[in-house]
Coordinates of C-alpha atoms and ligand atoms in Angstrom, one line a residue:
X12 CA 68.2 99.5 78.9
X13 CA 71.2 101.8 79.0
X14 CA 73.9 100.7 81.4
X15 CA 75.5 103.5 83.5
X16 CA 79.0 104.2 82.3
X17 CA 81.9 103.5 84.6
X18 CA 79.5 102.2 87.3
X19 CA 79.9 99.7 90.1
X20 CA 77.9 96.4 90.2
X21 CA 77.8 93.3 92.3
X22 CA 76.6 89.8 91.7
X23 CA 74.0 88.7 94.2
X24 CA 76.0 85.5 94.8
X25 CA 78.6 87.7 96.6
X26 CA 76.3 88.6 99.4
X27 CA 74.6 86.7 102.3
X28 CA 70.9 86.4 102.8
X29 CA 67.7 86.2 100.8
X30 CA 67.5 87.9 97.4
X31 CA 65.6 90.8 99.0
X32 CA 68.4 91.2 101.6
X33 CA 71.1 91.1 99.0
X34 CA 69.4 93.7 96.8
X35 CA 68.8 96.0 99.8
X36 CA 72.5 95.7 100.9
X37 CA 73.7 96.4 97.3
X38 CA 71.5 99.5 97.1
X39 CA 72.5 100.8 100.5
X40 CA 76.2 100.5 99.6
X41 CA 75.7 102.6 96.5
X42 CA 75.9 100.1 93.7
X43 CA 74.3 101.2 90.4
X44 CA 73.2 97.6 89.6
X45 CA 73.5 93.9 90.2
X46 CA 74.0 90.7 88.4
X47 CA 71.2 88.4 89.3
X48 CA 72.7 85.0 90.0
X49 CA 70.3 82.3 88.8
X50 CA 70.2 80.3 92.1
X51 CA 69.3 83.4 94.1
X52 CA 66.3 83.9 91.8
X53 CA 65.3 80.3 91.8
X54 CA 65.4 80.1 95.6
X55 CA 63.5 83.4 96.0
X56 CA 59.8 83.5 96.8
X57 CA 59.5 86.7 94.7
X58 CA 58.4 86.4 91.1
X59 CA 60.7 87.9 88.5
X60 CA 58.3 90.9 88.1
X61 CA 58.4 91.4 91.9
X62 CA 62.2 91.3 91.8
X63 CA 62.2 93.9 89.0
X64 CA 59.8 96.2 90.9
X65 CA 61.9 95.9 94.1
X66 CA 65.0 96.8 92.1
X67 CA 63.1 99.8 90.6
X68 CA 62.2 100.9 94.1
X69 CA 65.8 100.6 95.2
X70 CA 67.2 102.4 92.2
X71 CA 69.2 99.3 91.1
X72 CA 69.6 98.2 87.5
X73 CA 69.6 94.5 86.6
X74 CA 72.8 94.6 84.6
X75 CA 73.3 90.9 84.0
X76 CA 71.5 87.6 84.4
X77 CA 73.9 84.7 85.0
X78 CA 75.0 82.0 84.5
X79 CA 73.8 80.1 81.5
X80 CA 75.8 76.8 81.4
X81 CA 76.7 74.2 78.9
X82 CA 75.4 75.8 75.7
X83 CA 77.9 75.6 73.0
X84 CA 79.2 72.7 71.0
X85 CA 76.5 70.2 72.2
X86 CA 76.1 67.1 70.0
X87 CA 73.1 67.1 67.6
X88 CA 70.6 65.4 69.9
X89 CA 71.2 67.9 72.7
X90 CA 71.7 71.0 70.6
X91 CA 68.0 71.9 70.2
X92 CA 67.4 71.5 73.9
X93 CA 70.2 74.1 74.6
X94 CA 68.5 76.6 72.3
X95 CA 65.1 76.0 73.9
X96 CA 66.6 76.6 77.4
X97 CA 68.1 79.9 76.1
X98 CA 64.8 81.1 74.8
X99 CA 63.2 80.4 78.2
X100 CA 65.9 82.5 79.9
X101 CA 65.4 85.3 77.4
X102 CA 61.7 85.4 78.4
X103 CA 62.8 85.6 82.0
X104 CA 65.2 88.4 81.2
X105 CA 62.4 90.5 79.8
X106 CA 60.5 90.2 83.1
X107 CA 63.6 91.3 85.0
X108 CA 64.3 94.1 82.5
X109 CA 67.8 93.1 81.7
X110 CA 69.4 93.0 78.3
X111 CA 72.6 91.0 79.1
X112 CA 73.2 87.4 79.9
X113 CA 76.4 85.5 80.7
X114 CA 77.1 82.2 78.9
X115 CA 80.0 80.4 80.5
X116 CA 82.0 77.9 78.6
X117 CA 80.7 74.4 78.4
X118 CA 82.0 71.9 81.0
X119 CA 80.0 68.9 79.9
X120 CA 81.9 65.8 78.9
X121 CA 79.5 65.5 76.0
X122 CA 80.5 69.0 74.6
X123 CA 82.3 69.0 71.3
X124 CA 85.4 71.0 70.9
X125 CA 84.7 71.6 67.2
X126 CA 85.4 75.4 66.7
X127 CA 83.3 75.7 63.6
X128 CA 80.3 74.2 65.4
X129 CA 80.8 76.5 68.4
X130 CA 80.9 79.5 66.1
X131 CA 77.7 78.3 64.3
X132 CA 75.9 77.9 67.7
X133 CA 76.8 81.4 68.8
X134 CA 75.9 82.9 65.4
X135 CA 72.4 81.4 65.6
X136 CA 72.1 82.4 69.3
X137 CA 73.1 85.9 68.3
X138 CA 70.2 86.1 65.7
X139 CA 67.8 84.9 68.3
X140 CA 69.1 87.3 71.0
X141 CA 69.1 90.3 68.6
X142 CA 65.4 89.8 68.0
X143 CA 64.9 90.3 71.7
X144 CA 67.3 93.2 72.1
X145 CA 69.6 91.0 74.2
X146 CA 73.4 90.9 74.3
X147 CA 75.0 87.5 75.1
X148 CA 78.5 87.6 76.8
X149 CA 80.7 84.5 76.5
X150 CA 82.9 83.8 79.5
X151 CA 85.8 81.3 79.5
X152 CA 85.6 79.3 82.7
X153 CA 89.1 78.5 83.9
X154 CA 88.0 74.8 84.0
X155 CA 85.9 74.8 80.8
X156 CA 86.1 71.6 78.9
X157 CA 87.3 73.1 75.6
X158 CA 87.4 76.8 76.2
X159 CA 89.1 77.9 79.4
X160 CA 91.2 80.9 78.3
X161 CA 89.8 84.3 77.4
X162 CA 92.0 84.4 74.4
X163 CA 90.1 81.3 73.0
X164 CA 86.8 82.8 74.0
X165 CA 87.7 86.0 72.1
X166 CA 88.8 84.0 69.0
X167 CA 85.3 82.5 68.9
X168 CA 83.5 85.8 69.6
X169 CA 85.6 87.4 66.9
X170 CA 84.8 84.6 64.4
X171 CA 81.1 84.7 65.3
X172 CA 81.2 88.4 64.4
X173 CA 77.7 89.1 65.6
X174 CA 76.6 92.4 67.2
X175 CA 74.6 90.5 69.9
X176 CA 77.6 88.3 70.9
X177 CA 80.4 89.7 73.0
X178 CA 82.9 88.5 75.5
X179 CA 82.8 88.6 79.3
X180 CA 86.1 89.0 81.1
X181 CA 86.4 87.6 84.6
X182 CA 89.6 88.5 86.4
X183 CA 89.7 85.3 88.4
X184 CA 89.4 83.0 85.4
X185 CA 92.1 84.8 83.6
X186 CA 94.6 85.5 86.4
X187 CA 94.2 82.1 88.2
X188 CA 95.6 80.6 85.0
X189 CA 98.4 83.1 84.7
X190 CA 97.1 84.4 81.3
X191 CA 99.0 87.7 80.5
X192 CA 96.6 90.6 81.0
X193 CA 98.1 92.4 77.9
X194 CA 96.3 89.8 75.8
X195 CA 93.2 91.9 76.5
X196 CA 94.6 94.5 74.1
X197 CA 93.4 92.3 71.2
X198 CA 89.8 92.9 72.1
X199 CA 87.9 96.0 71.0
X200 CA 86.2 97.7 74.0
X201 CA 82.8 97.5 72.3
X202 CA 83.0 93.7 72.1
X203 CA 83.4 93.4 75.9
X204 CA 79.8 92.7 77.1
X205 CA 80.6 92.8 80.8
X206 CA 83.4 92.7 83.3
X207 CA 83.5 90.6 86.5
X208 CA 86.2 91.1 89.1
X209 CA 87.5 89.1 91.9
X210 CA 90.8 88.8 93.6
X211 CA 92.0 85.8 95.5
X212 CA 94.9 84.7 97.8
X213 CA 97.6 83.0 95.7
X214 CA 97.1 79.3 96.4
X215 CA 98.2 76.2 94.7
X216 CA 94.8 74.6 94.5
X217 CA 92.3 73.0 92.1
X218 CA 90.9 75.9 90.1
X219 CA 87.2 75.2 90.7
X220 CA 87.7 74.8 94.5
X221 CA 89.8 77.9 94.6
X222 CA 87.3 79.9 92.7
X223 CA 84.2 78.7 94.6
X224 CA 85.6 79.2 98.1
X225 CA 88.5 81.7 98.2
X226 CA 87.7 84.6 95.8
X227 CA 87.8 87.9 97.6
X228 CA 87.6 91.6 96.7
X229 CA 90.1 93.5 94.6
X230 CA 92.7 94.7 97.1
X231 CA 92.2 91.7 99.4
X232 CA 94.2 89.0 97.6
X233 CA 97.3 88.5 95.6
X234 CA 96.2 88.6 92.0
X235 CA 97.1 91.6 89.7
X236 CA 93.6 92.8 89.4
X237 CA 94.7 96.4 89.1
X238 CA 96.7 95.7 85.9
X239 CA 93.9 93.5 84.6
X240 CA 91.4 96.4 84.9
X241 CA 93.9 98.8 83.4
X242 CA 94.0 96.6 80.2
X243 CA 90.2 96.5 80.1
X244 CA 90.0 100.3 80.4
X245 CA 92.7 100.7 77.8
X246 CA 90.3 99.0 75.2
X247 CA 87.8 101.8 75.7
X248 CA 85.4 99.7 77.7
X249 CA 83.4 102.0 79.9
X250 CA 80.7 99.7 81.1
X251 CA 80.3 98.5 84.7
X252 CA 82.9 96.8 86.8
X253 CA 81.1 94.1 88.7
X254 CA 82.1 91.9 91.6
X255 CA 81.5 88.2 91.4
X256 CA 82.8 86.8 94.7
X257 CA 82.4 83.3 95.9
X258 CA 83.8 83.3 99.4
X259 CA 82.9 81.1 102.3
X260 CA 83.4 83.9 104.8
X261 CA 81.3 86.4 102.8
X262 CA 78.4 83.9 102.7
X263 CA 78.1 84.3 106.5
X264 CA 79.3 87.9 106.9
X265 CA 76.9 90.8 107.2
X266 CA 75.8 91.6 103.7
X267 CA 76.0 95.3 104.4
X268 CA 79.7 95.1 105.4
X269 CA 80.6 93.0 102.3
X270 CA 78.6 95.4 100.1
X271 CA 80.3 98.5 101.5
X272 CA 83.8 96.9 101.2
X273 CA 82.9 95.8 97.7
X274 CA 82.0 99.2 96.6
X275 CA 85.2 100.5 98.1
X276 CA 87.2 97.8 96.4
X277 CA 85.8 98.8 93.0
X278 CA 86.5 102.4 93.5
X279 CA 90.0 101.5 94.7
X280 CA 90.8 99.2 91.7
X281 CA 89.4 101.6 89.1
X282 CA 91.6 104.4 90.6
X283 CA 94.6 102.1 90.7
X284 CA 94.0 101.1 87.1
X285 CA 93.7 104.7 85.9
X286 CA 97.0 105.5 87.6
X287 CA 98.7 102.6 85.9
X288 CA 97.5 104.1 82.6
X289 CA 98.5 107.6 83.6
X290 CA 95.0 108.8 83.2
X291 CA 93.2 111.2 85.4
X292 CA 91.2 109.8 88.4
X293 CA 88.6 111.5 90.4
X294 CA 90.2 110.2 93.6
X295 CA 93.2 111.8 95.2
X296 CA 96.2 109.5 95.0
X297 CA 97.1 107.4 98.1
X298 CA 99.4 109.3 100.5
X299 CA 102.1 107.2 102.0
X300 CA 102.0 106.7 105.7
X301 CA 105.4 108.1 106.8
X302 CA 105.4 106.5 110.3
X303 CA 103.5 106.2 113.5
X304 CA 103.9 109.5 115.5
X305 CA 102.1 108.3 118.6
X306 CA 100.1 105.5 120.2
X307 CA 97.3 106.7 122.5
X308 CA 96.1 104.6 125.4
X309 CA 92.8 105.1 127.1
X310 CA 92.9 104.5 130.9
X311 CA 91.1 105.6 134.0
X312 CA 93.1 107.6 136.5
X313 CA 94.3 104.7 138.6
X314 CA 95.1 102.6 135.5
X315 CA 96.9 105.6 134.1
X316 CA 99.3 105.6 137.1
X317 CA 99.9 101.9 136.7
X318 CA 100.4 102.3 133.0
X319 CA 102.9 105.1 133.6
X320 CA 104.9 102.9 135.9
X321 CA 104.9 100.1 133.4
X322 CA 106.0 102.5 130.6
X323 CA 108.8 103.8 132.9
X324 CA 110.2 100.3 133.3
X325 CA 110.1 99.9 129.6
X326 CA 112.4 102.9 129.1
X327 CA 109.8 105.7 128.5
X328 CA 110.1 109.1 130.2
X329 CA 107.2 111.2 131.2
X330 CA 107.9 114.3 129.1
X331 CA 104.7 116.3 128.9
X332 CA 101.3 117.0 130.3
X333 CA 98.5 118.2 128.2
X334 CA 97.7 121.9 128.8
X335 CA 94.0 121.3 129.3
X336 CA 93.3 117.7 129.6
X337 CA 94.3 114.7 131.8
X338 CA 96.6 113.5 129.1
X339 CA 100.3 112.6 129.5
X340 CA 103.0 112.1 127.0
X341 CA 105.7 109.5 127.4
X342 CA 108.7 109.3 125.1
X343 CA 111.6 107.1 124.2
X344 CA 113.7 108.0 121.2
X345 CA 111.2 108.9 118.5
X346 CA 108.4 106.9 120.1
X347 CA 105.5 108.8 121.7
X348 CA 102.9 107.1 124.0
X349 CA 100.0 109.2 125.1
X350 CA 97.9 108.2 128.1
X351 CA 94.4 109.7 128.0
X352 CA 92.6 109.6 131.4
X353 CA 89.9 112.1 130.6
X354 CA 86.5 111.1 131.8
X355 CA 84.7 112.4 128.8
X356 CA 85.3 112.4 125.1
X357 CA 86.4 109.7 122.7
X358 CA 89.0 107.9 124.8
X359 CA 86.7 107.7 127.8
X360 CA 83.9 106.2 125.7
X361 CA 86.4 103.8 124.1
X362 CA 87.7 102.7 127.5
X363 CA 84.2 102.1 128.7
X364 CA 83.7 99.6 125.9
X365 CA 87.2 98.1 125.7
X366 CA 88.9 98.6 129.1
X367 CA 92.4 100.0 129.2
X368 CA 93.5 99.9 125.6
X369 CA 95.1 101.5 122.6
X370 CA 92.3 103.8 121.5
X371 CA 94.1 105.7 118.7
X372 CA 97.2 105.9 116.7
X373 CA 98.7 109.0 115.0
X374 CA 100.2 108.6 111.6
X375 CA 102.5 111.1 110.0
X376 CA 101.6 112.0 106.4
X377 CA 102.7 114.6 103.9
X378 CA 99.3 116.0 103.3
X379 CA 96.5 115.1 105.7
X380 CA 93.8 116.8 103.6
X381 CA 94.7 114.6 100.7
X382 CA 94.3 111.6 103.0
X383 CA 91.0 112.9 104.2
X384 CA 89.8 113.5 100.6
X385 CA 90.8 110.0 99.5
X386 CA 89.2 108.5 102.6
X387 CA 86.0 110.3 101.8
X388 CA 86.1 109.0 98.2
X389 CA 86.6 105.5 99.6
X390 CA 83.7 105.8 102.0
X391 CA 86.0 105.6 105.0
X392 CA 84.3 107.6 107.8
X393 CA 86.0 110.6 109.4
X394 CA 85.6 111.0 113.2
X395 CA 83.6 114.1 113.9
X396 CA 82.8 114.6 117.5
X397 CA 79.5 116.2 118.3
X398 CA 79.6 119.9 118.8
X399 CA 83.1 120.5 117.6
X400 CA 82.7 120.7 113.8
X401 CA 85.9 121.8 112.2
X402 CA 87.7 122.5 115.5
X403 CA 89.6 119.3 115.8
X404 CA 93.2 119.8 116.6
X405 CA 93.9 116.8 114.4
X406 CA 91.5 115.2 112.0
X407 CA 90.9 111.5 112.5
X408 CA 89.5 108.5 110.6
X409 CA 87.6 105.6 112.0
X410 CA 90.0 102.6 112.3
X411 CA 90.0 99.0 113.5
X412 CA 87.5 98.2 116.2
X413 CA 86.2 101.8 116.3
X414 CA 89.7 103.1 117.3
X415 CA 90.9 106.3 115.6
X416 CA 93.6 107.0 113.1
X417 CA 94.8 110.6 113.6
X418 CA 96.5 112.3 110.7
X419 CA 99.4 114.6 111.3
X420 CA 101.2 116.6 108.6
X421 CA 104.9 115.8 109.0
X422 CA 105.9 119.5 109.1
X423 CA 103.4 120.2 112.0
X424 CA 104.5 117.5 114.3
X425 CA 106.8 119.5 116.5
X426 CA 104.5 122.5 116.6
X427 CA 101.7 120.2 117.6
X428 CA 103.5 118.7 120.7
X429 CA 104.7 122.2 121.7
X430 CA 101.2 123.7 121.4
X431 CA 99.3 121.0 123.2
X432 CA 101.7 119.9 125.9
X433 CA 103.6 121.5 128.7
X434 CA 107.1 119.9 128.7
X435 CA 108.2 118.0 131.8
X436 CA 111.9 117.6 132.5
X437 CA 112.7 114.1 133.5
X438 CA 113.5 113.8 137.3
X439 CA 116.3 111.5 136.5
X440 CA 118.8 112.4 133.8
X441 CA 117.4 111.0 130.6
X442 CA 118.9 107.6 130.0
X443 CA 120.1 106.7 126.5
X444 CA 117.0 105.6 124.6
X445 CA 116.5 101.9 124.4
X446 CA 114.4 102.0 121.3
X447 CA 114.1 104.8 118.7
X448 CA 111.0 104.1 116.6
X449 CA 107.8 102.1 116.0
X450 CA 108.6 99.1 113.9
X451 CA 105.0 97.8 113.6
X452 CA 101.6 97.9 115.2
X453 CA 99.8 94.6 115.6
X454 CA 96.0 94.5 115.5
X455 CA 93.7 91.7 116.4
X456 CA 90.5 91.7 114.5
X457 CA 87.5 89.4 114.1
X458 CA 87.9 86.9 111.4
X459 CA 84.9 88.4 109.6
X460 CA 86.7 91.7 109.4
X461 CA 90.1 90.3 108.5
X462 CA 89.8 91.0 104.8
X463 CA 88.0 94.3 105.4
X464 CA 90.8 95.8 107.3
X465 CA 93.3 94.7 104.7
X466 CA 91.4 96.6 102.1
X467 CA 91.2 99.6 104.4
X468 CA 95.0 99.9 104.7
X469 CA 95.7 99.0 101.1
X470 CA 93.2 101.3 99.5
X471 CA 93.7 104.3 101.8
X472 CA 97.5 104.4 102.2
X473 CA 98.6 102.1 99.4
X474 CA 100.1 99.7 101.9
X475 CA 101.5 96.6 100.3
X476 CA 100.5 93.1 101.5
X477 CA 103.5 91.2 102.7
X478 CA 103.9 87.8 104.3
X479 CA 100.7 86.0 105.2
X480 CA 101.2 83.5 107.9
X481 CA 99.3 80.9 109.7
X482 CA 100.5 81.1 113.3
X483 CA 100.0 78.2 115.7
X484 CA 98.7 79.4 119.1
X485 CA 98.5 76.6 121.6
X486 CA 94.7 76.9 121.4
X487 CA 94.3 77.2 117.7
X488 CA 95.2 78.7 114.4
X489 CA 95.7 82.4 113.9
X490 CA 95.8 84.0 110.5
X491 CA 98.3 86.9 110.2
X492 CA 98.8 89.3 107.4
X493 CA 101.5 92.0 107.3
X494 CA 101.0 95.2 105.4
X495 CA 103.5 98.0 105.0
X496 CA 104.4 101.2 103.2
X497 CA 106.7 100.8 100.2
X498 CA 109.8 101.9 102.3
X499 CA 108.8 99.9 105.4
X500 CA 108.4 103.1 107.5
X501 CA 104.9 102.2 108.5
X502 CA 103.9 98.6 109.2
X503 CA 100.8 96.9 110.6
X504 CA 100.0 93.3 111.1
X505 CA 96.4 92.0 111.3
X506 CA 95.7 88.8 113.2
X507 CA 92.4 86.9 113.2
X508 CA 91.2 83.6 114.4
X509 CA 88.0 81.5 114.8
X510 CA 89.6 79.4 117.6
X511 CA 87.9 80.6 120.8
X512 CA 90.6 80.1 123.3
X513 CA 93.6 81.7 121.4
X514 CA 95.2 84.7 122.8
X515 CA 93.8 86.7 119.9
X516 CA 90.3 85.5 120.5
X517 CA 90.6 86.2 124.2
X518 CA 91.8 89.7 123.4
X519 CA 88.7 90.2 121.2
X520 CA 86.4 88.9 124.0
X521 CA 87.9 91.0 126.8
X522 CA 88.2 94.1 124.7
X523 CA 84.8 93.6 123.2
X524 CA 86.2 93.8 119.7
X525 CA 89.2 94.3 117.5
X526 CA 92.0 96.7 118.2
X527 CA 95.7 97.1 118.5
X528 CA 97.2 94.5 120.7
X529 CA 100.9 95.1 120.6
X530 CA 103.4 97.8 119.6
X531 CA 106.8 96.7 118.3
X532 CA 109.7 99.1 118.9
X533 CA 112.9 99.3 117.0
X534 CA 116.3 99.1 118.6
X535 CA 119.7 99.0 117.1
X536 CA 121.1 96.9 119.9
X537 CA 118.7 94.3 121.2
X538 CA 121.2 93.1 123.9
X539 CA 121.7 96.5 125.4
X540 CA 118.0 97.2 125.3
X541 CA 117.0 93.9 126.8
X542 CA 119.7 94.3 129.5
X543 CA 118.5 97.8 130.3
X544 CA 114.9 96.6 130.5
X545 CA 116.0 93.7 132.8
X546 CA 118.0 96.1 135.0
X547 CA 115.1 98.6 135.1
X548 CA 112.8 95.9 136.4
X549 CA 110.6 95.6 133.3
X550 CA 108.3 92.6 133.4
X551 CA 109.5 90.7 130.3
X552 CA 108.3 87.5 128.8
X553 CA 110.3 84.4 129.7
X554 CA 111.1 82.0 126.9
X555 CA 111.5 78.3 127.7
X556 CA 115.0 76.6 127.5
X557 CA 113.9 74.2 124.8
X558 CA 113.7 77.1 122.4
X559 CA 117.4 77.9 122.9
X560 CA 118.4 74.3 122.4
X561 CA 116.6 74.4 119.1
X562 CA 118.2 77.7 118.2
X563 CA 121.6 76.2 118.8
X564 CA 120.8 73.4 116.4
X565 CA 119.4 75.7 113.8
X566 CA 121.9 78.6 113.8
X567 CA 124.9 77.3 115.6
X568 CA 125.1 80.1 118.2
X569 CA 127.8 79.4 120.9
X570 CA 126.8 78.6 124.5
X571 CA 127.6 82.0 125.9
X572 CA 125.5 83.7 123.3
X573 CA 122.6 81.4 123.9
X574 CA 122.9 81.7 127.7
X575 CA 122.7 85.5 127.3
X576 CA 119.7 85.3 124.9
X577 CA 117.9 82.9 127.3
X578 CA 118.6 85.1 130.3
X579 CA 117.1 88.1 128.4
X580 CA 114.3 86.3 126.7
X581 CA 115.6 87.2 123.2
X582 CA 114.2 85.3 120.2
X583 CA 115.9 85.1 116.8
X584 CA 115.0 84.4 113.2
X585 CA 117.0 84.6 110.0
X586 CA 115.9 85.1 106.4
X587 CA 117.3 83.3 103.3
X588 CA 120.0 85.9 102.9
X589 CA 121.3 85.3 106.5
X590 CA 119.8 88.7 107.7
X591 CA 118.7 88.3 111.3
X592 CA 115.7 89.4 113.4
X593 CA 115.9 89.7 117.1
X594 CA 112.9 90.1 119.4
X595 CA 111.9 90.3 123.0
X596 CA 108.5 90.9 124.6
X597 CA 107.1 92.6 127.6
X598 CA 104.5 90.8 129.7
X599 CA 101.0 92.0 128.8
X600 CA 99.4 94.8 130.8
X601 CA 96.3 93.4 132.4
X602 CA 96.7 90.5 129.9
X603 CA 95.5 93.0 127.2
X604 CA 98.3 94.6 125.3
X605 CA 102.1 94.4 125.3
X606 CA 105.3 95.7 123.7
X607 CA 107.8 94.0 121.6
X608 CA 111.4 95.2 121.0
X609 CA 112.9 94.2 117.7
X610 CA 116.2 94.6 115.9
X611 CA 116.2 94.1 112.1
X612 CA 119.6 93.3 110.5
X613 CA 120.2 94.1 106.9
X614 CA 117.1 93.6 104.8
X615 CA 115.2 91.2 107.1
X616 CA 111.6 92.0 106.1
X617 CA 109.5 89.6 108.2
X618 CA 108.1 89.5 111.7
X619 CA 109.8 86.5 113.2
X620 CA 106.9 84.2 112.3
X621 CA 108.8 81.0 113.3
X622 CA 108.9 82.4 116.8
X623 CA 105.3 83.3 117.1
X624 CA 104.2 79.9 118.4
X625 CA 106.8 79.9 121.1
X626 CA 105.8 83.5 122.1
X627 CA 102.1 82.6 122.2
X628 CA 102.8 79.5 124.3
X629 CA 104.9 81.6 126.7
X630 CA 102.1 84.2 126.9
X631 CA 99.6 81.4 127.4
X632 CA 101.4 80.3 130.6
X633 CA 100.4 83.6 132.1
X634 CA 96.8 83.7 131.1
X635 CA 95.5 82.4 134.5
X636 CA 97.5 85.0 136.4
X637 CA 95.1 87.6 137.7
X638 CA 96.6 91.0 137.9
X639 CA 95.2 92.8 140.8
X640 CA 95.5 96.5 141.6
Ligands
LIG13 MG1 82.4 84.9 86.2
LIG14 MG1 105.1 91.6 116.4

């Protein structure tokens, strides 16, 4: 059976459900084929022939049967049994109509490490496989008893020198052990029988446990899967790239979502690998996000007025009214907030589902059409309102929680505001701006979607994953992942939790799903900003005195400084180079979303993670306060 060149495949173990559900999800996501994981078949009520017929109906190829364990180097009294087992699986493969099987390196204590014996075993296996038209791929498990490195597996396959015996490369097994990817250059592409890919967070953990529970999709972890794939493509290998993901979360997530993300991750990693090689790719390159041009809030008319008052105390000026819609523009420095009080259209529908909320963000890009083309290639849906095909003032993509990501060409920004909005002169003389730009946008997402949204930002805009943090909310643990453009001009943080009473979880519950929860604004003078906010009557978050006692101990601030920070609710963190980070927070609007003001000194690249627990505890104190109109 010919295998589609450069195709995408997925191992059934990566997906939740029965074998039928796994196959249906893989087909729906557009995979050309699957690896049938033995346990999925054994547990299935379908006969192998029924599985084959279902795959035929779905248009899926069975590209690999796996795994066959503990074959090579068995002592004499167990050797024949291993070959008998292999013959039985070859029979099964004929029923499934697959020509490829994965033999992983032996983990048995009884296995012999004798290379000559292992080579003999594979040579005989090769003769038997060849009679059936089968290719056997040998995979070095990272925890194999004698063979646990793809360089050793290749040395054996090379010595076996049999057309029916090749090597299988699995990025997790290689990269988890830190094996240099350029070692793949020693392998001719036609000896690579199959390629399995997985990423993983970088953890210091037992390899087997790490592999079985924490693998994730390329673009979701910290392994250099892109460079690994580049080395594989460099060999001339043009077979499928296949996902083999053991992940506790994926075992319970909707199979459809994991399959769709999986397909996207393979397209992403292939594109990234081709770029590393300087070869043409069918996908437009990632366009950097140049910054957040605006944040749009959905609010009903009376909420809109309250929001406006709140924005005014936070230093924003009403500076424009939409020419045709109930939409206002508030500005501070280079920051634009848009309040959409229309009673039809996207914002209205979003508000109906989520309450007053951030329903969209606008991102400046160099070439929005290139972003749209890349999004389409990645299967990221564009927002196309009914009845207005092609007439959108700004194209938009679906984002977190069903919110929108508008795309604005940087050279059209000023024209766009002028065209859509009637300017309003501020009634008071415009005060000096307190803040001048958006530092980051913080989203809260369901834990099930936490990795999904990381892949979205990384694959679409080429954002880089930065500090991952576990933040302690008084009611439970929150996972936080920061992503940013290479120059830091655009940053998002994703926060997720399973703990039901955390601020993040309550945000999800009240807002009926994920979304942006806070907007952090940049200032060059946090003290002047905080003082102005205080003087203007902004509702700011109070920080307990104990925090400042601790700060005195950690950083040696003098009493006057600490007193000033305490009176203004300013938090502080410092990196290893002594570069500081200053923050203060507004109280949450209807306990839903809030603002942060930050000052970054020097090269401070984090988000004040050591302060997050204090901030969350302070916010928690206000959770029972009911804001009435
Ligand atoms: Mg594998
Ligand atoms: Mg923040």
